[in-house]
Amino acid sequence: MTKKKVFGFTMVAALTATTLVGCSGAAEPQADQGAAKEGEKVKIKYWSTMNPEETQTLEGIVAEFEQKNPNIDVDVQNVPFSDAQNKFKTSAQGGDAPDVLRCEIAWTPEFAALGFLLPIDDKLSAEDKKDFLKAPFNYNVYQGKTYGVPHVTDAPALLYNKRLFKEAGVEVPKTMDEMYAAAKKLTKEGQYGFFVSADSYFSQPFIWAFGGNTITDNKDVKIASADSIKGLEFMLKFKNDKLSQQNFDFANQYNNMMTDFKEGKAAMIINGPWATADILSGKEFKDAANFGIAPVPAGPKGQGSPVGGHNYVISKASKNPNEAYKFIEFLNSTENQVKFAKANKLLPTRQSAYDNADLKADAVLQGFKAQMDVATNRPVIPEGGQMFADFTPNVEAAVKGTKTAEQALKDVEAAWNKLLKK
Amino acid sequence: MLQAIKRNKAAYFFVLPAMLIMIVLVFLPLAQGIFYSFTNMDQYNMGNRFVKASYEFIGLQNYIDVFTGSGLTEFLGVLKQTLIWTFTNVFFHATIGLGLALLLNRHIKGRAYYRMLLLIPWAVPSFISAFAWRWMFNGEYGFLNVMLTKMGFAGIPWLSDPFWAMTAVIMTNVWLGFPFMMVTFLGGLQSIPKDLYEAAYVDGASRIQQFFYITLPQLKSTIFTATLLGVIWTFNLFAVIYLITEGGPFNSTEILVTYAYDKAFSAWRLGEATTYGTIILSLLIAFSFFYSKVMKVTEKE
């Protein structure tokens, strides 16, 4: 073949291809344009936000998937959870988003509102839809369309050191007053009752326990109500009465909380199931039986803990949405949810996973499951993922004492009204 | 004008590629940024591949918001922090740098090794140093507080108290930044003719007199350039603050650039963020202009 002929041939091929694409229905040009040809290897870029322990489990599952689907190559990229929200927005804006993202539940409505996500209603099977627990699934629905599938659900619980409880002769607290009394008995030289975190995510249980609220689904801001203020004031009491850590280091507080708990300095902390593997590596918890989990105590007007978790979503820019869905379907099968539950204590989102006998016998998992029964849903609004940016600095100021609880929460209210454009 | 262009055709031809790149990479984005500051752009109306842009031109509203009411209090607070941050840093950079340069300019043994050692803070990528310092500042398990408590003092709330947090980031940046001043001043010192000192010595000038009447005046243009650059860099230095305190506790270590970044990439209020960006640019242009004016006036004297 001469060069000219090759050129002509290519041109004809290209023209035919474009016409075919044009014919195949204007509704889904995205899907057809890049659909994989027979025998061609498809690459799926997946952004995972898992911690190192969870990533180990993930690697096994991905290897199995690639073996079963030799035409799909999954490129797993680990993005730190704290950066993922912004990184995804920036890259989606630039048109370079990954095919699949492990997406925090509050980010999902936001990304959907921004038009970055692909609706998957046509891909989701009816039995899967029925199997998913209602509350976690709801975070995937925005304006009547489904944008993802729930992978894990969680709610922080009250974690305690059983040995220290026994030594001090205290029972597991059921109410906030009992928790305060327990903290008092547990505080002595070299140890203290409760780690007060200024991360606003962990302040929410106190606000709900006293009848307060953050933002409702109707976008009503309730954070500066009298009840909310009472809740925050109660949390500050642990610090003011010296029943908490005395050294506050906001930038490092999560790590310090974990270290203090693992070393037996903190008797109680509030944290979620994702921390289990890290906690059990600590010297206090060499014997896993020493690790106690209970629901966050109830206050005078309620009880609650923020429901969190992660979904799997597909980017609208994905060139291979069918393969991408195949991947998340596999990743999120009952069998693999059980794997994550066993290895990393992540709470499944499928009813069928909870029917697994091993999981029924798992004390840690059942402990966190009990918290789910008294957990509180966060607002399912696009702004839900941004609310903590203004919330946390104000809780810090209240903990530090530069603002009163009332002033701090009033400032949060003002910031949220701006966020919600009121 | 045209005549001049014709005469220097070759010169313009040589400048052209660089100029084109500058236009594409610097001037166009700059103009675009300034334009955005007159719009109400945020993440929902900025548009993307799938959604049409729908932001609107709102004139000077963003600037009015920054310069009146609660916006003004916010802006002045951050501006004050920025000025404290910038001038404390540049002051210590310049004095420590000058002191070390004077020491290294003398014939001491192992001078080359000292010079190399003192350059280390500058040679290490700044984000690595920033993380190392952040660990050292840890209130409970950090090196500094562990040493303090071992010596019997109370630990310092480095990253959770507004004053100490600012001290912490300034300490880090002083450590990071003095080598540049040192090297620059050393270069300046070595270009001062030796015979000036010899003449002064013959005339009986003391060491201190030599410093004030020869070294400083001779070094003036070097100091001017280095501190001007220092002010501009430090004013816009993002990494140290962002990596160590993230602007906290409760925004007390935010400077204008980190604040603008938060507005852009945390709140996604891009109109407001570009307004801050434009204000930063104007402040620095004004500063450079007056600074060079002042220096020229003193030079004439």
PDB file of C-alpha atoms in Angstrom, chain A residues 202-372:
ATOM      1  CA  PHE A 202     -16.941  15.004  66.971  1.00  0.00           C
ATOM      2  CA  SER A 203     -18.781  17.834  68.778  1.00  0.00           C
ATOM      3  CA  GLN A 204     -22.064  17.041  67.051  1.00  0.00           C
ATOM      4  CA  PRO A 205     -23.135  14.218  69.424  1.00  0.00           C
ATOM      5  CA  PHE A 206     -23.114  16.712  72.317  1.00  0.00           C
ATOM      6  CA  ILE A 207     -25.217  19.193  70.387  1.00  0.00           C
ATOM      7  CA  TRP A 208     -27.811  16.559  69.461  1.00  0.00           C
ATOM      8  CA  ALA A 209     -27.886  15.108  72.987  1.00  0.00           C
ATOM      9  CA  PHE A 210     -29.134  18.442  74.319  1.00  0.00           C
ATOM     10  CA  GLY A 211     -31.759  18.863  71.604  1.00  0.00           C
ATOM     11  CA  GLY A 212     -29.733  21.106  69.318  1.00  0.00           C
ATOM     12  CA  ASN A 213     -29.063  20.626  65.624  1.00  0.00           C
ATOM     13  CA  THR A 214     -26.755  21.774  62.818  1.00  0.00           C
ATOM     14  CA  ILE A 215     -28.629  22.274  59.517  1.00  0.00           C
ATOM     15  CA  THR A 216     -31.881  20.560  58.619  1.00  0.00           C
ATOM     16  CA  ASP A 217     -32.660  19.004  55.237  1.00  0.00           C
ATOM     17  CA  ASN A 218     -34.749  22.115  54.558  1.00  0.00           C
ATOM     18  CA  LYS A 219     -31.620  24.225  55.055  1.00  0.00           C
ATOM     19  CA  ASP A 220     -32.746  25.705  58.376  1.00  0.00           C
ATOM     20  CA  VAL A 221     -29.717  26.642  60.472  1.00  0.00           C
ATOM     21  CA  LYS A 222     -30.243  25.553  64.090  1.00  0.00           C
ATOM     22  CA  ILE A 223     -26.675  25.731  65.323  1.00  0.00           C
ATOM     23  CA  ALA A 224     -27.096  28.846  67.486  1.00  0.00           C
ATOM     24  CA  SER A 225     -30.268  27.652  69.246  1.00  0.00           C
ATOM     25  CA  ALA A 226     -30.271  27.596  73.048  1.00  0.00           C
ATOM     26  CA  ASP A 227     -30.139  23.786  73.019  1.00  0.00           C
ATOM     27  CA  SER A 228     -27.137  23.683  70.685  1.00  0.00           C
ATOM     28  CA  ILE A 229     -25.286  26.130  72.928  1.00  0.00           C
ATOM     29  CA  LYS A 230     -26.063  23.986  75.978  1.00  0.00           C
ATOM     30  CA  GLY A 231     -24.599  20.978  74.185  1.00  0.00           C
ATOM     31  CA  LEU A 232     -21.332  22.696  73.348  1.00  0.00           C
ATOM     32  CA  GLU A 233     -21.110  24.112  76.877  1.00  0.00           C
ATOM     33  CA  PHE A 234     -21.462  20.609  78.264  1.00  0.00           C
ATOM     34  CA  MET A 235     -18.550  19.419  76.128  1.00  0.00           C
ATOM     35  CA  LEU A 236     -16.433  22.344  77.356  1.00  0.00           C
ATOM     36  CA  LYS A 237     -17.159  21.326  80.956  1.00  0.00           C
ATOM     37  CA  PHE A 238     -14.853  18.322  80.569  1.00  0.00           C
ATOM     38  CA  LYS A 239     -12.050  20.707  79.677  1.00  0.00           C
ATOM     39  CA  ASN A 240     -12.855  23.431  82.228  1.00  0.00           C
ATOM     40  CA  ASP A 241     -13.140  20.954  85.111  1.00  0.00           C
ATOM     41  CA  LYS A 242      -9.820  19.396  84.051  1.00  0.00           C
ATOM     42  CA  LEU A 243     -11.288  15.981  83.212  1.00  0.00           C
ATOM     43  CA  SER A 244      -9.773  16.050  79.733  1.00  0.00           C
ATOM     44  CA  GLN A 245      -6.316  16.394  78.237  1.00  0.00           C
ATOM     45  CA  GLN A 246      -4.822  19.724  79.273  1.00  0.00           C
ATOM     46  CA  ASN A 247      -2.574  20.190  76.296  1.00  0.00           C
ATOM     47  CA  PHE A 248      -4.556  21.342  73.281  1.00  0.00           C
ATOM     48  CA  ASP A 249      -2.907  21.008  69.917  1.00  0.00           C
ATOM     49  CA  PHE A 250      -5.547  21.478  67.244  1.00  0.00           C
ATOM     50  CA  ALA A 251      -3.288  20.764  64.287  1.00  0.00           C
ATOM     51  CA  ASN A 252      -2.277  17.362  65.683  1.00  0.00           C
ATOM     52  CA  GLN A 253      -5.324  16.559  67.773  1.00  0.00           C
ATOM     53  CA  TYR A 254      -6.513  13.466  65.935  1.00  0.00           C
ATOM     54  CA  ASN A 255      -3.145  11.744  66.229  1.00  0.00           C
ATOM     55  CA  ASN A 256      -2.723  12.840  69.832  1.00  0.00           C
ATOM     56  CA  MET A 257      -6.175  11.513  70.681  1.00  0.00           C
ATOM     57  CA  MET A 258      -5.268   8.143  69.201  1.00  0.00           C
ATOM     58  CA  THR A 259      -1.874   8.021  70.938  1.00  0.00           C
ATOM     59  CA  ASP A 260      -3.323   8.976  74.326  1.00  0.00           C
ATOM     60  CA  PHE A 261      -5.997   6.304  74.028  1.00  0.00           C
ATOM     61  CA  LYS A 262      -3.551   3.637  72.873  1.00  0.00           C
ATOM     62  CA  GLU A 263      -1.148   4.484  75.711  1.00  0.00           C
ATOM     63  CA  GLY A 264      -3.876   4.320  78.349  1.00  0.00           C
ATOM     64  CA  LYS A 265      -3.774   8.046  79.130  1.00  0.00           C
ATOM     65  CA  ALA A 266      -7.276   8.745  77.846  1.00  0.00           C
ATOM     66  CA  ALA A 267      -9.989   6.516  79.294  1.00  0.00           C
ATOM     67  CA  MET A 268     -12.703   7.546  76.788  1.00  0.00           C
ATOM     68  CA  ILE A 269     -12.689   8.970  73.280  1.00  0.00           C
ATOM     69  CA  ILE A 270     -15.319   9.393  70.579  1.00  0.00           C
ATOM     70  CA  ASN A 271     -14.230   7.877  67.271  1.00  0.00           C
ATOM     71  CA  GLY A 272     -15.474   5.692  64.447  1.00  0.00           C
ATOM     72  CA  PRO A 273     -14.938   2.123  63.241  1.00  0.00           C
ATOM     73  CA  TRP A 274     -12.205   3.194  60.824  1.00  0.00           C
ATOM     74  CA  ALA A 275      -9.898   3.687  63.828  1.00  0.00           C
ATOM     75  CA  THR A 276     -10.214   0.109  65.093  1.00  0.00           C
ATOM     76  CA  ALA A 277      -7.138  -1.372  63.424  1.00  0.00           C
ATOM     77  CA  ASP A 278      -4.996   1.506  64.661  1.00  0.00           C
ATOM     78  CA  ILE A 279      -6.366   1.224  68.217  1.00  0.00           C
ATOM     79  CA  LEU A 280      -5.773  -2.511  68.396  1.00  0.00           C
ATOM     80  CA  SER A 281      -2.112  -1.925  67.479  1.00  0.00           C
ATOM     81  CA  GLY A 282      -1.640   0.092  70.695  1.00  0.00           C
ATOM     82  CA  LYS A 283       0.004  -1.254  73.819  1.00  0.00           C
ATOM     83  CA  GLU A 284      -3.166  -0.971  75.949  1.00  0.00           C
ATOM     84  CA  PHE A 285      -5.118  -3.075  73.492  1.00  0.00           C
ATOM     85  CA  LYS A 286      -2.725  -5.969  72.845  1.00  0.00           C
ATOM     86  CA  ASP A 287      -5.557  -7.934  74.373  1.00  0.00           C
ATOM     87  CA  ALA A 288      -8.444  -6.874  72.138  1.00  0.00           C
ATOM     88  CA  ALA A 289     -10.881  -7.703  74.936  1.00  0.00           C
ATOM     89  CA  ASN A 290      -9.781  -4.519  76.720  1.00  0.00           C
ATOM     90  CA  PHE A 291     -11.336  -2.413  73.937  1.00  0.00           C
ATOM     91  CA  GLY A 292     -14.846  -1.276  74.863  1.00  0.00           C
ATOM     92  CA  ILE A 293     -17.446   0.194  72.482  1.00  0.00           C
ATOM     93  CA  ALA A 294     -20.733   1.740  73.552  1.00  0.00           C
ATOM     94  CA  PRO A 295     -23.220   4.122  71.961  1.00  0.00           C
ATOM     95  CA  VAL A 296     -22.545   7.789  72.668  1.00  0.00           C
ATOM     96  CA  PRO A 297     -24.548   8.515  75.871  1.00  0.00           C
ATOM     97  CA  ALA A 298     -27.965  10.109  75.681  1.00  0.00           C
ATOM     98  CA  GLY A 299     -28.517  13.645  76.890  1.00  0.00           C
ATOM     99  CA  PRO A 300     -31.620  15.247  78.379  1.00  0.00           C
ATOM    100  CA  LYS A 301     -33.193  15.808  74.960  1.00  0.00           C
ATOM    101  CA  GLY A 302     -31.816  13.143  72.677  1.00  0.00           C
ATOM    102  CA  GLN A 303     -28.981  10.963  71.557  1.00  0.00           C
ATOM    103  CA  GLY A 304     -27.023  10.963  68.355  1.00  0.00           C
ATOM    104  CA  SER A 305     -23.844  10.513  66.424  1.00  0.00           C
ATOM    105  CA  PRO A 306     -23.187  11.698  62.882  1.00  0.00           C
ATOM    106  CA  VAL A 307     -23.755   9.086  60.186  1.00  0.00           C
ATOM    107  CA  GLY A 308     -20.784   8.994  57.866  1.00  0.00           C
ATOM    108  CA  GLY A 309     -19.511   6.629  55.270  1.00  0.00           C
ATOM    109  CA  HIS A 310     -18.416   6.407  51.703  1.00  0.00           C
ATOM    110  CA  ASN A 311     -20.014   5.787  48.333  1.00  0.00           C
ATOM    111  CA  TYR A 312     -18.602   4.626  45.054  1.00  0.00           C
ATOM    112  CA  VAL A 313     -19.365   7.096  42.272  1.00  0.00           C
ATOM    113  CA  ILE A 314     -18.522   7.284  38.565  1.00  0.00           C
ATOM    114  CA  SER A 315     -17.305  10.500  37.029  1.00  0.00           C
ATOM    115  CA  LYS A 316     -19.350  11.907  34.170  1.00  0.00           C
ATOM    116  CA  ALA A 317     -16.107  12.316  32.220  1.00  0.00           C
ATOM    117  CA  SER A 318     -15.410   8.582  32.353  1.00  0.00           C
ATOM    118  CA  LYS A 319     -14.820   7.112  28.910  1.00  0.00           C
ATOM    119  CA  ASN A 320     -15.654   3.609  30.059  1.00  0.00           C
ATOM    120  CA  PRO A 321     -18.638   3.910  32.394  1.00  0.00           C
ATOM    121  CA  ASN A 322     -19.748   0.323  31.845  1.00  0.00           C
ATOM    122  CA  GLU A 323     -16.401  -1.116  32.861  1.00  0.00           C
ATOM    123  CA  ALA A 324     -16.258   1.360  35.739  1.00  0.00           C
ATOM    124  CA  TYR A 325     -19.620   0.148  36.985  1.00  0.00           C
ATOM    125  CA  LYS A 326     -18.520  -3.456  36.618  1.00  0.00           C
ATOM    126  CA  PHE A 327     -15.608  -2.607  38.876  1.00  0.00           C
ATOM    127  CA  ILE A 328     -17.643  -0.941  41.623  1.00  0.00           C
ATOM    128  CA  GLU A 329     -20.251  -3.698  41.441  1.00  0.00           C
ATOM    129  CA  PHE A 330     -17.508  -6.222  42.147  1.00  0.00           C
ATOM    130  CA  LEU A 331     -15.853  -4.062  44.804  1.00  0.00           C
ATOM    131  CA  ASN A 332     -19.176  -3.662  46.562  1.00  0.00           C
ATOM    132  CA  SER A 333     -20.435  -7.246  46.386  1.00  0.00           C
ATOM    133  CA  THR A 334     -21.711  -8.834  49.593  1.00  0.00           C
ATOM    134  CA  GLU A 335     -18.658 -11.042  49.699  1.00  0.00           C
ATOM    135  CA  ASN A 336     -16.242  -8.103  49.496  1.00  0.00           C
ATOM    136  CA  GLN A 337     -18.181  -6.007  51.994  1.00  0.00           C
ATOM    137  CA  VAL A 338     -17.817  -8.918  54.407  1.00  0.00           C
ATOM    138  CA  LYS A 339     -14.078  -8.959  53.663  1.00  0.00           C
ATOM    139  CA  PHE A 340     -13.735  -5.298  54.625  1.00  0.00           C
ATOM    140  CA  ALA A 341     -15.905  -5.854  57.680  1.00  0.00           C
ATOM    141  CA  LYS A 342     -13.787  -8.747  58.916  1.00  0.00           C
ATOM    142  CA  ALA A 343     -10.389  -7.254  58.215  1.00  0.00           C
ATOM    143  CA  ASN A 344     -11.018  -3.571  58.906  1.00  0.00           C
ATOM    144  CA  LYS A 345     -14.234  -3.471  60.936  1.00  0.00           C
ATOM    145  CA  LEU A 346     -15.957  -1.348  58.304  1.00  0.00           C
ATOM    146  CA  LEU A 347     -19.733  -1.529  58.661  1.00  0.00           C
ATOM    147  CA  PRO A 348     -21.406  -3.017  55.552  1.00  0.00           C
ATOM    148  CA  THR A 349     -24.275  -1.278  53.785  1.00  0.00           C
ATOM    149  CA  ARG A 350     -25.958  -4.464  52.595  1.00  0.00           C
ATOM    150  CA  GLN A 351     -28.517  -6.360  54.628  1.00  0.00           C
ATOM    151  CA  SER A 352     -27.135  -9.624  53.228  1.00  0.00           C
ATOM    152  CA  ALA A 353     -23.698  -8.859  54.660  1.00  0.00           C
ATOM    153  CA  TYR A 354     -25.096  -8.511  58.161  1.00  0.00           C
ATOM    154  CA  ASP A 355     -26.592 -11.990  57.822  1.00  0.00           C
ATOM    155  CA  ASN A 356     -23.074 -13.419  57.669  1.00  0.00           C
ATOM    156  CA  ALA A 357     -22.456 -15.649  60.710  1.00  0.00           C
ATOM    157  CA  ASP A 358     -18.887 -14.448  61.321  1.00  0.00           C
ATOM    158  CA  LEU A 359     -19.981 -10.844  61.404  1.00  0.00           C
ATOM    159  CA  LYS A 360     -22.771 -11.637  63.811  1.00  0.00           C
ATOM    160  CA  ALA A 361     -20.165 -12.995  66.233  1.00  0.00           C
ATOM    161  CA  ASP A 362     -17.781 -10.034  65.877  1.00  0.00           C
ATOM    162  CA  ALA A 363     -17.889  -7.955  69.072  1.00  0.00           C
ATOM    163  CA  VAL A 364     -16.279  -4.816  67.624  1.00  0.00           C
ATOM    164  CA  LEU A 365     -18.560  -4.778  64.618  1.00  0.00           C
ATOM    165  CA  GLN A 366     -21.679  -5.380  66.664  1.00  0.00           C
ATOM    166  CA  GLY A 367     -20.572  -2.622  69.046  1.00  0.00           C
ATOM    167  CA  PHE A 368     -20.493  -0.082  66.223  1.00  0.00           C
ATOM    168  CA  LYS A 369     -23.696  -1.529  64.755  1.00  0.00           C
ATOM    169  CA  ALA A 370     -25.431  -0.723  68.046  1.00  0.00           C
ATOM    170  CA  GLN A 371     -24.365   2.908  67.587  1.00  0.00           C
ATOM    171  CA  MET A 372     -25.957   2.967  64.126  1.00  0.00           C
TER     172      MET A 372
END
